[in-house]
Coordinates of C-alpha atoms in Angstrom, one line a residue:
M1 CA 13.6 -4.0 -28.3
F2 CA 12.1 -1.7 -26.1
Q3 CA 11.0 1.7 -27.6
V4 CA 7.4 1.9 -27.6
N5 CA 6.6 5.5 -27.7
D6 CA 4.2 5.7 -29.8
D7 CA 0.7 7.8 -29.5
T8 CA -1.7 5.0 -27.9
T9 CA 1.3 3.9 -25.6
R10 CA 1.5 7.6 -24.5
A11 CA -2.4 7.9 -24.9
L12 CA -2.9 4.9 -22.2
R13 CA 0.0 6.2 -19.5
D14 CA -2.8 9.1 -19.5
I15 CA -4.9 7.1 -18.7
L16 CA -3.1 4.8 -16.3
F17 CA -2.1 7.5 -14.0
D18 CA -5.8 9.4 -14.0
R19 CA -4.2 12.5 -16.7
C20 CA -2.6 13.8 -13.6
F21 CA 1.7 12.0 -14.9
D22 CA 3.4 15.1 -16.4
T23 CA 2.3 17.6 -13.4
V24 CA 2.0 14.9 -10.3
H25 CA 4.5 11.9 -11.3
A26 CA 6.7 13.0 -13.0
P27 CA 8.7 15.1 -10.9
V28 CA 8.1 12.6 -7.5
R29 CA 9.0 10.2 -9.7
A30 CA 12.5 12.8 -10.5
A31 CA 13.2 13.2 -7.5
V32 CA 12.9 10.0 -6.1
E33 CA 15.0 8.8 -8.3
E34 CA 17.5 11.2 -7.6
L35 CA 18.1 9.5 -4.9
K36 CA 20.3 6.5 -6.7
D37 CA 19.2 4.2 -4.6
S38 CA 20.6 0.8 -5.1
A39 CA 20.0 -2.7 -3.4
E40 CA 23.2 -3.2 -2.5
S41 CA 25.5 -5.7 -0.7
G42 CA 26.5 -5.7 1.9
L43 CA 24.2 -3.9 4.7
S44 CA 22.7 -4.7 7.7
P45 CA 18.9 -4.0 8.1
T46 CA 20.6 -1.3 11.1
E47 CA 22.0 0.7 8.2
R48 CA 19.5 -0.1 5.5
G49 CA 17.6 1.6 8.2
R50 CA 19.0 4.4 8.9
R51 CA 18.9 5.5 5.0
S52 CA 15.8 5.3 4.7
Y53 CA 15.9 8.2 7.7
E54 CA 18.2 10.1 5.2
Q55 CA 16.5 9.7 2.1
L56 CA 13.4 10.8 3.3
R57 CA 14.5 14.1 4.4
Q58 CA 16.4 13.9 0.7
V59 CA 13.7 13.6 -0.9
L60 CA 11.0 16.2 1.6
A61 CA 14.5 19.1 1.0
R62 CA 13.0 18.2 -3.2
L63 CA 8.9 18.1 -2.6
G64 CA 8.6 20.8 0.0
S65 CA 7.9 20.6 3.3
S66 CA 6.5 17.4 5.6
R67 CA 3.9 19.9 5.9
R68 CA 3.7 20.8 2.5
V69 CA 3.4 16.4 1.5
A70 CA 1.2 15.6 3.2
E71 CA -1.2 18.8 3.0
D72 CA -1.5 17.5 -0.8
L73 CA -2.2 14.1 -1.6
P74 CA -1.9 14.3 -5.2
T75 CA 1.8 14.9 -4.4
L76 CA 1.3 12.5 -1.1
F77 CA 0.4 9.4 -2.9
A78 CA 2.3 9.9 -5.8
L79 CA 5.2 9.7 -3.3
F80 CA 4.3 5.9 -2.1
E81 CA 4.1 4.5 -5.4
W82 CA 7.4 6.3 -6.5
S83 CA 9.2 5.7 -3.6
A84 CA 7.6 1.6 -3.8
V85 CA 9.6 0.9 -6.7
G86 CA 12.9 3.1 -5.9
A87 CA 13.6 3.4 -2.4
P88 CA 11.9 0.1 -1.2
D89 CA 13.6 1.2 2.3
L90 CA 12.2 4.4 2.5
F91 CA 8.8 3.6 2.0
P92 CA 7.6 2.2 5.7
V93 CA 8.1 5.6 6.5
L94 CA 6.6 7.2 4.7
S95 CA 3.4 7.1 7.0
G96 CA 4.7 7.1 10.0
H97 CA 5.9 10.2 9.6
L98 CA 3.5 12.2 7.2
N99 CA 0.4 10.5 7.4
L100 CA -0.2 9.9 10.9
T101 CA 2.1 12.4 12.6
V102 CA 1.8 15.5 10.4
G103 CA -1.5 14.6 9.8
A104 CA -2.2 14.1 13.2
L105 CA -1.0 17.0 14.3
L106 CA -2.8 19.4 11.4
R107 CA -6.0 17.8 11.2
L108 CA -6.4 17.0 15.3
G109 CA -3.3 20.1 16.8
T110 CA -5.1 22.8 18.5
N111 CA -2.2 24.5 17.5
T112 CA -0.4 24.8 21.2
P113 CA 3.1 25.6 21.5
D114 CA 4.0 22.0 22.2
Q115 CA 2.4 21.2 18.8
R116 CA 3.4 23.9 17.2
A117 CA 7.0 23.3 18.2
A118 CA 7.1 19.4 17.2
L119 CA 5.7 20.7 13.5
A120 CA 8.5 22.7 12.7
D121 CA 10.8 19.7 14.0
L122 CA 9.3 17.7 11.6
E123 CA 9.2 20.0 8.7
N124 CA 12.8 18.9 7.3
A125 CA 12.2 15.0 8.4
Q126 CA 15.1 16.3 10.8
H127 CA 12.9 14.4 13.7
V128 CA 11.2 11.6 11.9
G129 CA 7.1 10.6 12.9
V130 CA 6.6 7.7 14.3
F131 CA 3.1 6.2 15.7
L132 CA 2.3 3.9 18.5
L133 CA -0.9 2.1 18.6
T134 CA -0.7 -1.7 18.4
E135 CA -0.2 -3.2 21.3
L136 CA 2.1 -6.9 22.2
G137 CA -1.6 -8.5 23.8
Y138 CA -4.0 -6.6 21.9
G139 CA -2.8 -5.9 18.6
S140 CA -4.4 -3.3 16.9
N141 CA -7.6 -3.6 19.2
V142 CA -9.2 -0.4 20.1
A143 CA -11.1 -1.7 22.9
E144 CA -8.6 -3.6 24.2
L145 CA -5.5 -0.8 24.1
K146 CA -3.9 -0.5 27.9
T147 CA -1.1 1.6 27.4
E148 CA -3.7 4.0 29.6
A149 CA -2.6 8.5 30.0
V150 CA -3.5 9.3 33.7
W151 CA -5.0 12.7 34.2
E152 CA -3.2 14.8 37.5
P153 CA -4.9 17.7 38.3
A154 CA -2.5 18.7 40.2
S155 CA -0.7 20.5 37.1
R156 CA -2.3 19.7 34.5
T157 CA -0.2 17.1 33.1
F158 CA -0.3 13.5 31.0
L159 CA 1.0 10.4 32.9
L160 CA 1.6 7.9 30.5
H161 CA 2.6 4.6 31.1
T162 CA 2.3 0.9 30.1
P163 CA 0.3 -1.2 34.2
R164 CA 1.2 -4.6 32.4
G165 CA 3.8 -6.7 30.0
E166 CA 0.7 -7.4 27.3
A167 CA 0.6 -2.9 26.7
V168 CA 3.9 -2.7 25.7
K169 CA 3.8 -1.0 22.3
F170 CA 5.2 -3.4 19.5
M171 CA 6.6 -2.7 17.2
P172 CA 7.0 1.0 16.1
N173 CA 9.9 1.9 13.8
V174 CA 12.2 4.1 17.1
A175 CA 14.8 1.6 17.8
A176 CA 17.3 3.7 15.9
E177 CA 19.7 5.6 18.1
G178 CA 20.6 8.8 17.7
I179 CA 17.7 9.7 15.3
P180 CA 15.3 11.8 16.6
K181 CA 12.1 9.9 17.3
I182 CA 8.6 12.7 18.1
T183 CA 6.1 9.7 18.8
V184 CA 1.6 10.8 19.0
V185 CA 0.4 7.6 20.9
A186 CA -2.5 6.0 21.1
A187 CA -3.8 5.4 24.8
R188 CA -6.5 5.5 27.2
L189 CA -7.0 8.5 29.1
K190 CA -8.5 8.1 32.3
V191 CA -9.7 11.5 33.9
A192 CA -10.9 10.8 37.9
G193 CA -10.5 7.5 37.9
R194 CA -13.3 7.3 35.2
D195 CA -12.1 5.9 31.3
E196 CA -12.3 8.0 28.3
G197 CA -11.1 6.0 25.3
V198 CA -8.4 6.6 23.6
F199 CA -6.7 9.0 22.5
P200 CA -3.9 10.0 20.4
F201 CA -1.2 12.4 22.0
L202 CA 2.3 13.8 21.3
V203 CA 4.5 12.3 22.8
R204 CA 8.7 13.2 21.9
L205 CA 10.1 9.9 22.6
R206 CA 14.0 10.2 22.0
D207 CA 16.5 13.1 20.7
E208 CA 20.3 13.2 19.6
Q209 CA 21.5 12.3 23.8
G210 CA 19.1 9.9 24.3
T211 CA 15.8 8.3 25.7
T212 CA 12.8 10.3 27.4
P213 CA 13.2 9.9 30.8
G214 CA 10.5 6.3 31.7
I215 CA 10.5 5.5 28.5
Q216 CA 12.3 1.9 27.6
V217 CA 13.1 0.5 24.2
F218 CA 14.1 -2.7 23.2
P219 CA 15.1 -3.4 19.7
M220 CA 13.2 -6.4 18.0
P221 CA 15.5 -9.4 16.1
D222 CA 15.8 -8.4 12.0
K223 CA 12.1 -9.4 9.8
G224 CA 12.5 -10.6 6.6
F225 CA 10.6 -7.8 4.9
T226 CA 11.0 -4.4 5.5
A227 CA 14.3 -2.9 6.8
M228 CA 13.1 -0.8 10.1
D229 CA 14.5 -0.3 13.3
N230 CA 11.8 -2.4 15.1
A231 CA 10.6 -1.9 18.7
M232 CA 8.5 -2.3 21.8
I233 CA 8.2 0.4 24.1
R234 CA 7.3 1.2 28.6
F235 CA 6.1 3.6 29.5
D236 CA 6.8 4.1 33.0
R237 CA 4.7 6.8 34.2
V238 CA 6.0 9.6 31.5
R239 CA 4.8 12.8 32.1
V240 CA 2.7 14.8 29.1
P241 CA 1.8 18.6 28.7
H242 CA -1.3 18.9 28.6
G243 CA -0.8 21.1 25.0
A244 CA 0.6 18.1 23.7
W245 CA -3.7 15.8 23.8
L246 CA -4.2 15.2 21.2
T247 CA -8.3 16.1 21.2
G248 CA -9.7 17.1 17.2
R249 CA -11.1 19.9 19.1
I250 CA -14.3 17.4 20.0
A251 CA -12.9 16.9 23.7
A252 CA -11.1 18.9 26.6
I253 CA -10.7 18.8 30.7
G254 CA -11.5 22.3 32.4
E255 CA -10.0 24.2 34.9
D256 CA -11.8 21.7 37.0
G257 CA -10.9 19.5 36.1
V258 CA -14.0 17.0 34.1
F259 CA -14.2 16.2 31.7
T260 CA -16.7 16.5 28.3
S261 CA -17.0 15.9 24.8
V262 CA -18.7 16.4 21.7
V263 CA -18.7 12.8 21.1
G264 CA -20.6 11.1 23.4
R265 CA -20.2 6.8 23.0
R266 CA -16.2 6.4 23.8
G267 CA -15.9 4.6 20.9
D268 CA -16.6 7.1 18.7
R269 CA -14.3 9.3 20.2
F270 CA -11.3 7.4 19.0
H271 CA -12.9 6.9 15.1
R272 CA -13.0 10.3 15.1
T273 CA -9.4 11.3 15.8
I274 CA -7.8 8.4 13.6
E275 CA -9.8 9.5 10.3
Q276 CA -5.9 9.6 8.9
L277 CA -5.2 6.6 9.6
Q278 CA -7.9 6.6 5.8
A279 CA -5.2 7.5 3.5
G280 CA -2.1 6.9 4.5
R281 CA -3.9 2.6 4.2
T282 CA -4.9 3.9 0.5
A283 CA -1.9 5.6 -0.2
L284 CA 0.0 1.9 1.3
A285 CA -1.9 0.0 -0.5
A286 CA -1.7 2.1 -4.0
G287 CA 2.0 1.7 -3.7
T288 CA 2.2 -2.2 -3.6
V289 CA 0.4 -1.6 -7.0
A290 CA 3.4 0.8 -7.9
A291 CA 5.7 -2.3 -6.9
A292 CA 3.7 -5.5 -9.2
R293 CA 3.9 -2.6 -12.4
A294 CA 7.6 -2.7 -12.0
G295 CA 7.6 -6.3 -11.3
L296 CA 5.2 -6.8 -15.0
W297 CA 7.2 -4.2 -16.6
L298 CA 11.0 -5.9 -15.1
T299 CA 9.9 -9.3 -15.9
V300 CA 8.8 -8.8 -19.4
R301 CA 11.0 -7.0 -20.3
Y302 CA 13.6 -10.0 -19.0
G303 CA 11.0 -12.3 -21.4
Q304 CA 12.6 -10.3 -24.4
Q305 CA 15.8 -10.9 -23.8
R306 CA 15.5 -14.9 -22.2
R307 CA 16.5 -17.1 -24.7
T308 CA 14.7 -20.2 -24.8
A309 CA 14.9 -24.0 -26.1
N310 CA 14.9 -23.1 -30.7
G311 CA 16.0 -19.3 -30.0
R312 CA 12.0 -18.6 -29.2
T313 CA 12.2 -16.3 -25.8
M314 CA 10.6 -16.6 -22.7
L315 CA 8.7 -13.9 -23.7
D316 CA 6.7 -15.7 -26.8
R317 CA 6.1 -18.5 -24.6
D318 CA 2.4 -18.9 -24.2
N319 CA 3.1 -20.1 -20.1
V320 CA 4.6 -17.1 -19.8
A321 CA 3.1 -14.6 -22.3
Q322 CA 0.1 -15.2 -20.8
P323 CA -0.3 -15.3 -16.5
L324 CA 1.0 -11.9 -17.5
A325 CA -1.3 -10.7 -19.2
S326 CA -3.8 -12.0 -17.0
G327 CA -1.4 -10.0 -14.4
T328 CA -1.5 -7.4 -16.5
A329 CA -5.3 -7.0 -16.3
S330 CA -5.7 -7.9 -12.8
I331 CA -2.8 -4.8 -11.8
L332 CA -4.9 -2.2 -14.7
A333 CA -8.5 -3.3 -12.7
A334 CA -6.1 -2.5 -8.7
G335 CA -4.7 0.7 -10.4
A336 CA -7.8 2.0 -11.5
L337 CA -9.8 1.3 -8.4
A338 CA -7.3 2.6 -6.2
N339 CA -6.7 6.0 -9.0
Q340 CA -10.9 6.3 -7.8
V341 CA -10.3 5.6 -3.9
K342 CA -7.9 8.4 -4.1
R343 CA -9.8 11.6 -6.1
Q344 CA -12.7 10.6 -3.3
F345 CA -9.8 11.3 -0.2
V346 CA -8.9 14.5 -2.8
D347 CA -12.8 15.3 -3.2
S348 CA -13.8 17.6 -0.3
R349 CA -17.7 15.8 -0.1
S350 CA -16.6 12.8 0.6
T351 CA -17.4 11.7 4.3
A352 CA -15.4 10.5 6.8
P353 CA -17.2 6.8 7.0
E354 CA -17.6 6.2 3.3
L355 CA -13.5 7.3 3.2
A356 CA -13.3 4.6 5.3
L357 CA -15.4 2.1 4.0
L358 CA -13.8 2.8 0.6
A359 CA -10.1 2.3 2.0
M360 CA -11.3 -0.8 4.5
L361 CA -12.5 -2.3 0.8
A362 CA -8.8 -1.3 -1.9
K363 CA -6.6 -2.5 0.7
P364 CA -6.9 -6.2 1.4
L365 CA -7.7 -6.3 -2.6
L366 CA -5.1 -4.0 -3.9
S367 CA -1.9 -5.7 -1.3
G368 CA -3.3 -8.8 -2.7
T369 CA -3.7 -8.4 -5.7
A370 CA 0.0 -7.0 -5.9
L371 CA 1.4 -10.5 -3.8
S372 CA -0.2 -12.6 -6.6
V373 CA 1.0 -11.0 -9.8
L374 CA 4.6 -9.8 -8.2
Q375 CA 5.3 -13.6 -6.7
E376 CA 4.3 -14.3 -10.0
C377 CA 6.8 -12.8 -11.7
R378 CA 9.5 -13.7 -9.3
E379 CA 8.6 -16.7 -11.1
R380 CA 9.3 -16.2 -14.0
C381 CA 12.4 -15.0 -12.8
G382 CA 13.2 -17.8 -12.1
A383 CA 16.9 -17.1 -10.6
Q384 CA 17.4 -13.8 -11.6
G385 CA 15.0 -13.5 -9.8
V386 CA 15.6 -13.8 -6.1
F387 CA 18.6 -11.1 -6.3
R388 CA 17.3 -7.7 -4.3
A389 CA 19.3 -6.3 -7.0
N390 CA 17.1 -6.9 -9.4
R391 CA 14.4 -5.3 -7.2
L392 CA 11.3 -8.5 -7.1
T393 CA 12.5 -9.4 -3.7
D394 CA 12.1 -5.8 -2.0
Y395 CA 8.6 -6.1 -3.7
L396 CA 7.6 -9.4 -1.7
G397 CA 8.5 -7.7 1.3
I398 CA 7.3 -4.6 1.4
T399 CA 3.9 -6.0 0.1
Q400 CA 3.4 -8.5 2.9
A401 CA 4.8 -5.6 5.5
V402 CA 1.4 -4.1 3.8
I403 CA -0.6 -6.5 4.2
T404 CA 0.4 -6.5 7.9
A405 CA 0.1 -2.8 8.6
E406 CA -2.4 -0.8 9.7
G407 CA -5.2 -3.0 9.3
E408 CA -4.2 -6.6 8.7
N409 CA -7.0 -7.1 5.5
Q410 CA -7.9 -10.2 6.6
V411 CA -9.2 -8.0 10.2
L412 CA -10.5 -5.3 6.8
R413 CA -12.6 -7.3 4.8
V414 CA -14.5 -8.9 8.0
S415 CA -15.4 -5.1 9.4
A416 CA -15.8 -4.3 5.5
G417 CA -18.6 -6.5 5.1
R418 CA -20.6 -6.1 8.3
A419 CA -20.5 -2.9 7.8
L420 CA -21.5 -3.3 3.7
M421 CA -24.5 -5.3 5.2
T422 CA -25.9 -2.4 7.7
R423 CA -26.2 -0.7 5.1
P424 CA -30.2 1.3 4.8
Q425 CA -30.0 -0.2 1.0
A426 CA -28.3 -3.0 1.0
S427 CA -31.3 -5.0 1.7
T428 CA -33.0 -3.3 -1.0
V429 CA -32.4 -6.2 -4.8
L430 CA -31.5 -4.6 -7.4
A431 CA -29.5 -7.0 -9.1
P432 CA -29.6 -6.4 -13.9
P433 CA -31.5 -9.6 -15.2
P434 CA -29.2 -13.0 -14.9
A435 CA -29.1 -13.5 -18.7
S436 CA -27.4 -10.5 -19.1
D437 CA -24.1 -11.8 -20.6
R438 CA -22.0 -9.1 -18.4
P439 CA -19.5 -10.6 -16.4
E440 CA -19.9 -7.6 -14.2
T441 CA -23.7 -8.9 -13.9
L442 CA -22.5 -12.2 -12.7
L443 CA -20.3 -10.7 -10.2
Y444 CA -23.3 -8.1 -9.1
L445 CA -25.4 -11.5 -8.4
R446 CA -23.2 -12.5 -6.1
E447 CA -22.9 -9.5 -4.0
Q448 CA -26.4 -8.9 -3.8
A449 CA -26.8 -13.0 -2.6
L450 CA -24.6 -11.8 0.0
L451 CA -26.3 -9.6 1.4
R452 CA -29.3 -11.2 1.4
R453 CA -28.9 -14.6 2.2
P454 CA -26.9 -15.3 5.5
W455 CA -23.9 -18.0 5.6
P456 CA -25.4 -20.0 8.9
G457 CA -22.6 -20.9 10.8
S458 CA -20.0 -18.7 8.5
P459 CA -20.5 -14.6 9.6
G460 CA -16.5 -14.2 9.5
L461 CA -16.1 -16.0 6.6
R462 CA -19.5 -14.3 4.6
A463 CA -18.2 -11.0 5.4
M464 CA -15.4 -11.8 4.4
A465 CA -16.7 -12.7 0.6
L466 CA -18.9 -9.9 0.3
A467 CA -16.2 -8.1 0.8
D468 CA -14.0 -9.6 -1.6
T469 CA -16.9 -9.3 -4.3
A470 CA -17.6 -5.9 -3.7
A471 CA -13.8 -4.4 -4.1
V472 CA -13.8 -7.1 -6.7
R473 CA -16.9 -5.3 -8.6
L474 CA -15.9 -1.6 -7.7
A475 CA -11.8 -2.2 -10.1
A476 CA -13.9 -4.0 -12.1
A477 CA -16.1 -0.9 -12.7
A478 CA -13.3 1.3 -12.6
L479 CA -10.9 -0.2 -15.3
G480 CA -14.5 -0.1 -17.5
E481 CA -14.5 3.5 -17.1
Q482 CA -11.2 4.0 -17.9
A483 CA -11.5 2.2 -20.7
A484 CA -14.9 4.3 -21.9
R485 CA -13.1 7.5 -21.8
R486 CA -10.7 6.9 -24.0
P487 CA -11.8 5.6 -27.7
G488 CA -9.8 4.0 -30.5
R489 CA -7.3 1.6 -30.1
A490 CA -5.9 2.6 -25.9
G491 CA -9.5 2.8 -25.3
D492 CA -9.9 -1.2 -27.5
I493 CA -6.9 -3.1 -25.0
L494 CA -8.5 -1.3 -21.9
R495 CA -11.7 -2.8 -22.9
I496 CA -9.9 -6.7 -23.7
H497 CA -8.1 -6.1 -19.7
S498 CA -11.1 -4.8 -17.9
E499 CA -13.7 -8.4 -19.5
L500 CA -10.8 -10.4 -18.8
Y501 CA -10.6 -9.2 -15.3
A502 CA -13.9 -9.4 -15.1
W503 CA -13.7 -13.4 -16.2
E504 CA -11.3 -14.2 -15.0
R505 CA -13.2 -13.2 -11.2
V506 CA -16.2 -15.4 -11.8
A507 CA -14.5 -18.4 -12.7
E508 CA -12.9 -18.4 -8.8
N509 CA -16.4 -18.7 -8.7
A510 CA -18.1 -20.8 -10.5
A511 CA -18.7 -23.4 -8.3
W512 CA -20.6 -20.8 -6.3
Y513 CA -22.4 -19.3 -10.1
A514 CA -23.2 -23.2 -11.1
A515 CA -25.0 -23.5 -8.0
E516 CA -27.3 -20.3 -8.2
G517 CA -28.3 -21.8 -11.4
V518 CA -27.5 -18.9 -13.1
L519 CA -24.0 -20.2 -15.5
P520 CA -25.5 -23.5 -17.0
A521 CA -22.8 -25.7 -18.8
E522 CA -22.9 -24.1 -22.4
R523 CA -22.5 -20.5 -20.5
A524 CA -19.3 -21.7 -18.1
A525 CA -17.6 -23.4 -21.6
D526 CA -18.5 -19.6 -23.4
M527 CA -16.7 -17.7 -20.6
H528 CA -13.7 -20.5 -20.7
A529 CA -13.2 -19.7 -24.8
R530 CA -14.3 -16.6 -24.3
T531 CA -11.4 -16.5 -21.6
A532 CA -8.9 -17.3 -23.6
E533 CA -9.8 -15.5 -26.7
L534 CA -8.8 -12.5 -23.7
R535 CA -6.1 -13.5 -22.8
Q536 CA -4.9 -13.9 -25.4
A537 CA -5.8 -10.7 -26.6
A538 CA -3.5 -9.6 -23.8
A539 CA -0.8 -10.8 -24.0
S540 CA -0.2 -9.6 -27.8
V541 CA 0.1 -6.2 -26.4
L542 CA 1.8 -7.3 -23.3
P543 CA 5.1 -5.1 -24.4
Q544 CA 3.1 -2.2 -25.3
V545 CA 1.2 -2.3 -22.0
T546 CA 4.3 -2.4 -19.7
E547 CA 5.9 0.1 -21.4
S548 CA 3.2 2.8 -20.4
F549 CA 3.6 2.4 -17.3
G550 CA 6.4 5.3 -16.7
F551 CA 9.3 2.9 -15.3
R552 CA 12.9 3.7 -17.6
P553 CA 16.4 3.0 -15.7
G554 CA 16.8 4.0 -13.7
I555 CA 14.0 4.3 -11.9
P556 CA 13.1 1.1 -10.3
G557 CA 17.2 0.3 -10.7
S558 CA 17.4 -3.6 -11.2
L559 CA 20.0 -4.9 -13.4
F560 CA 18.0 -6.6 -16.2
S561 CA 16.3 -3.8 -16.6
E562 CA 18.5 -3.1 -20.2
D563 CA 20.3 -6.0 -21.5
Y564 CA 20.6 -8.1 -18.4
V565 CA 24.2 -10.2 -19.4
H566 CA 25.5 -6.6 -20.2
A567 CA 24.3 -5.6 -16.8
W568 CA 26.3 -9.2 -14.3
L569 CA 29.0 -8.8 -16.7
T570 CA 29.7 -5.0 -16.1
E571 CA 28.1 -5.8 -12.4
A572 CA 31.9 -8.2 -11.9
G573 CA 33.6 -5.7 -13.4
W574 CA 34.4 -8.0 -17.2
S575 CA 34.3 -6.5 -20.9
P576 CA 31.2 -8.0 -23.0
F577 CA 33.5 -10.9 -24.8
D578 CA 32.8 -13.5 -27.7
D579 CA 35.8 -16.0 -27.2
T580 CA 36.1 -19.0 -29.9
R581 CA 39.2 -20.2 -28.9
V582 CA 37.8 -22.5 -27.1
A583 CA 35.3 -23.7 -28.9
G584 CA 38.0 -23.7 -31.7
N585 CA 41.1 -25.7 -30.5
A586 CA 38.7 -28.3 -28.8
T587 CA 37.7 -28.9 -33.2
Q588 CA 41.1 -29.3 -33.4
E589 CA 42.2 -31.6 -30.7
A590 CA 38.9 -33.5 -32.2

């Protein structure tokens, strides 16, 4: 029932994993699979959080040091994706450790003794890295952050201080006692009473013996999503050595106590020193897409087993198969966009503004798509979908967390839309002829219209609509490009999903297209018929497409990935049985 190992499936896998499944993804999958993570019942969120740090140490022992993984972006991205699928509690600690602490030291460090010692302690994750940016009263709004690092000329050190309640650092994962944490703290540099902008500072928050003097940590209550040791943190004039200032070589304080910087604007200084955040955004969002792929794989397998009225399987029902086919098209497009953005990060020719815009466009689309698809999977799996042992609730949890983490999605959409409006080429009308029948043309037309015409009184909504349309167009184009690379059956399957994805995105804004006069009634009818045809075609290949996602029973590690009846009986310690005595006795008594 589940074996679909033919040339087409292998060709699909080759395309979906950007031709590096065997060289990059398979070794990372094996490393995560070795963790033998299970969603066992009875573990408290605190215990699960502690286990995630042991998992971090184990997976790095297999893949290499923290530094090696942080510098190897393809491996780093793959680790996020396979951890999201096979070790969901590990997934959320990766970014703070690898991207935002080790990555900050590698990119912004000046090789001081303090920085070298921190890197050494982080190498095998005996010390865990955490980034402290968000504040209770200001979120991640850098312009309003109030945590201070005041320069003290006599000792040539900084005094790290929380001046008011709103400035406490809010919910980094540093509450667990006995787990050493090295943090990168975003704080406002004050030199001779002058505000010089927000910079990152290296702070050893706790070791095996306890918390550094002057630092107060308040463990926060349990969350409904990820199991992490979240906390609020308050600093009381904590002395930070000069060598712990991560300047990115754009600023200095001379022996005379005078601050200088090659970057004039305070806001630009922080953006220059926080660029590694963009790779983390992309990695987290790509992880949610991987989780959604796993959700589809599990749901399709379950749908092939679960019997409904008249003995038909769930997957034989069009009301089940076709929504899953639409979800698969969306996830294939999201994955194609994720691959494109990841390639840009690996390409040394990419500029920081380009990468920032791509990450801001991609994260909301990828994680939002994953959430929608995973919710469909959870509902179709019914009661089976609510148990952590079947993974779907964990996948929903990490996706919800990513939507908020490292830039809340709505804020990113507004920022990306505004960035698009300020591009020099934004006002240039390059739209294809409106008469074109391709859905990509209609997506492009909407994007150009949003660039040219403001929405009176709704600048934020216009910015979000523009960002959403641009991201969808990029995803549709990326999937179309993947389809074009491969002739034969695999290419045909991808073309079906690419066109389905684009038409369904057009349909979501059908009223707008009708109002603009580019989608009259007869064309809308044709679109509806074509979309139905494509959805049916996509549903017919669901098992083949989902088998190309590279999963196997050990990862995700769900009770219903093979024979769900046998799995539940085994879980109960009951041997499989087919006892007809009760039915026979009932017949005799009658």
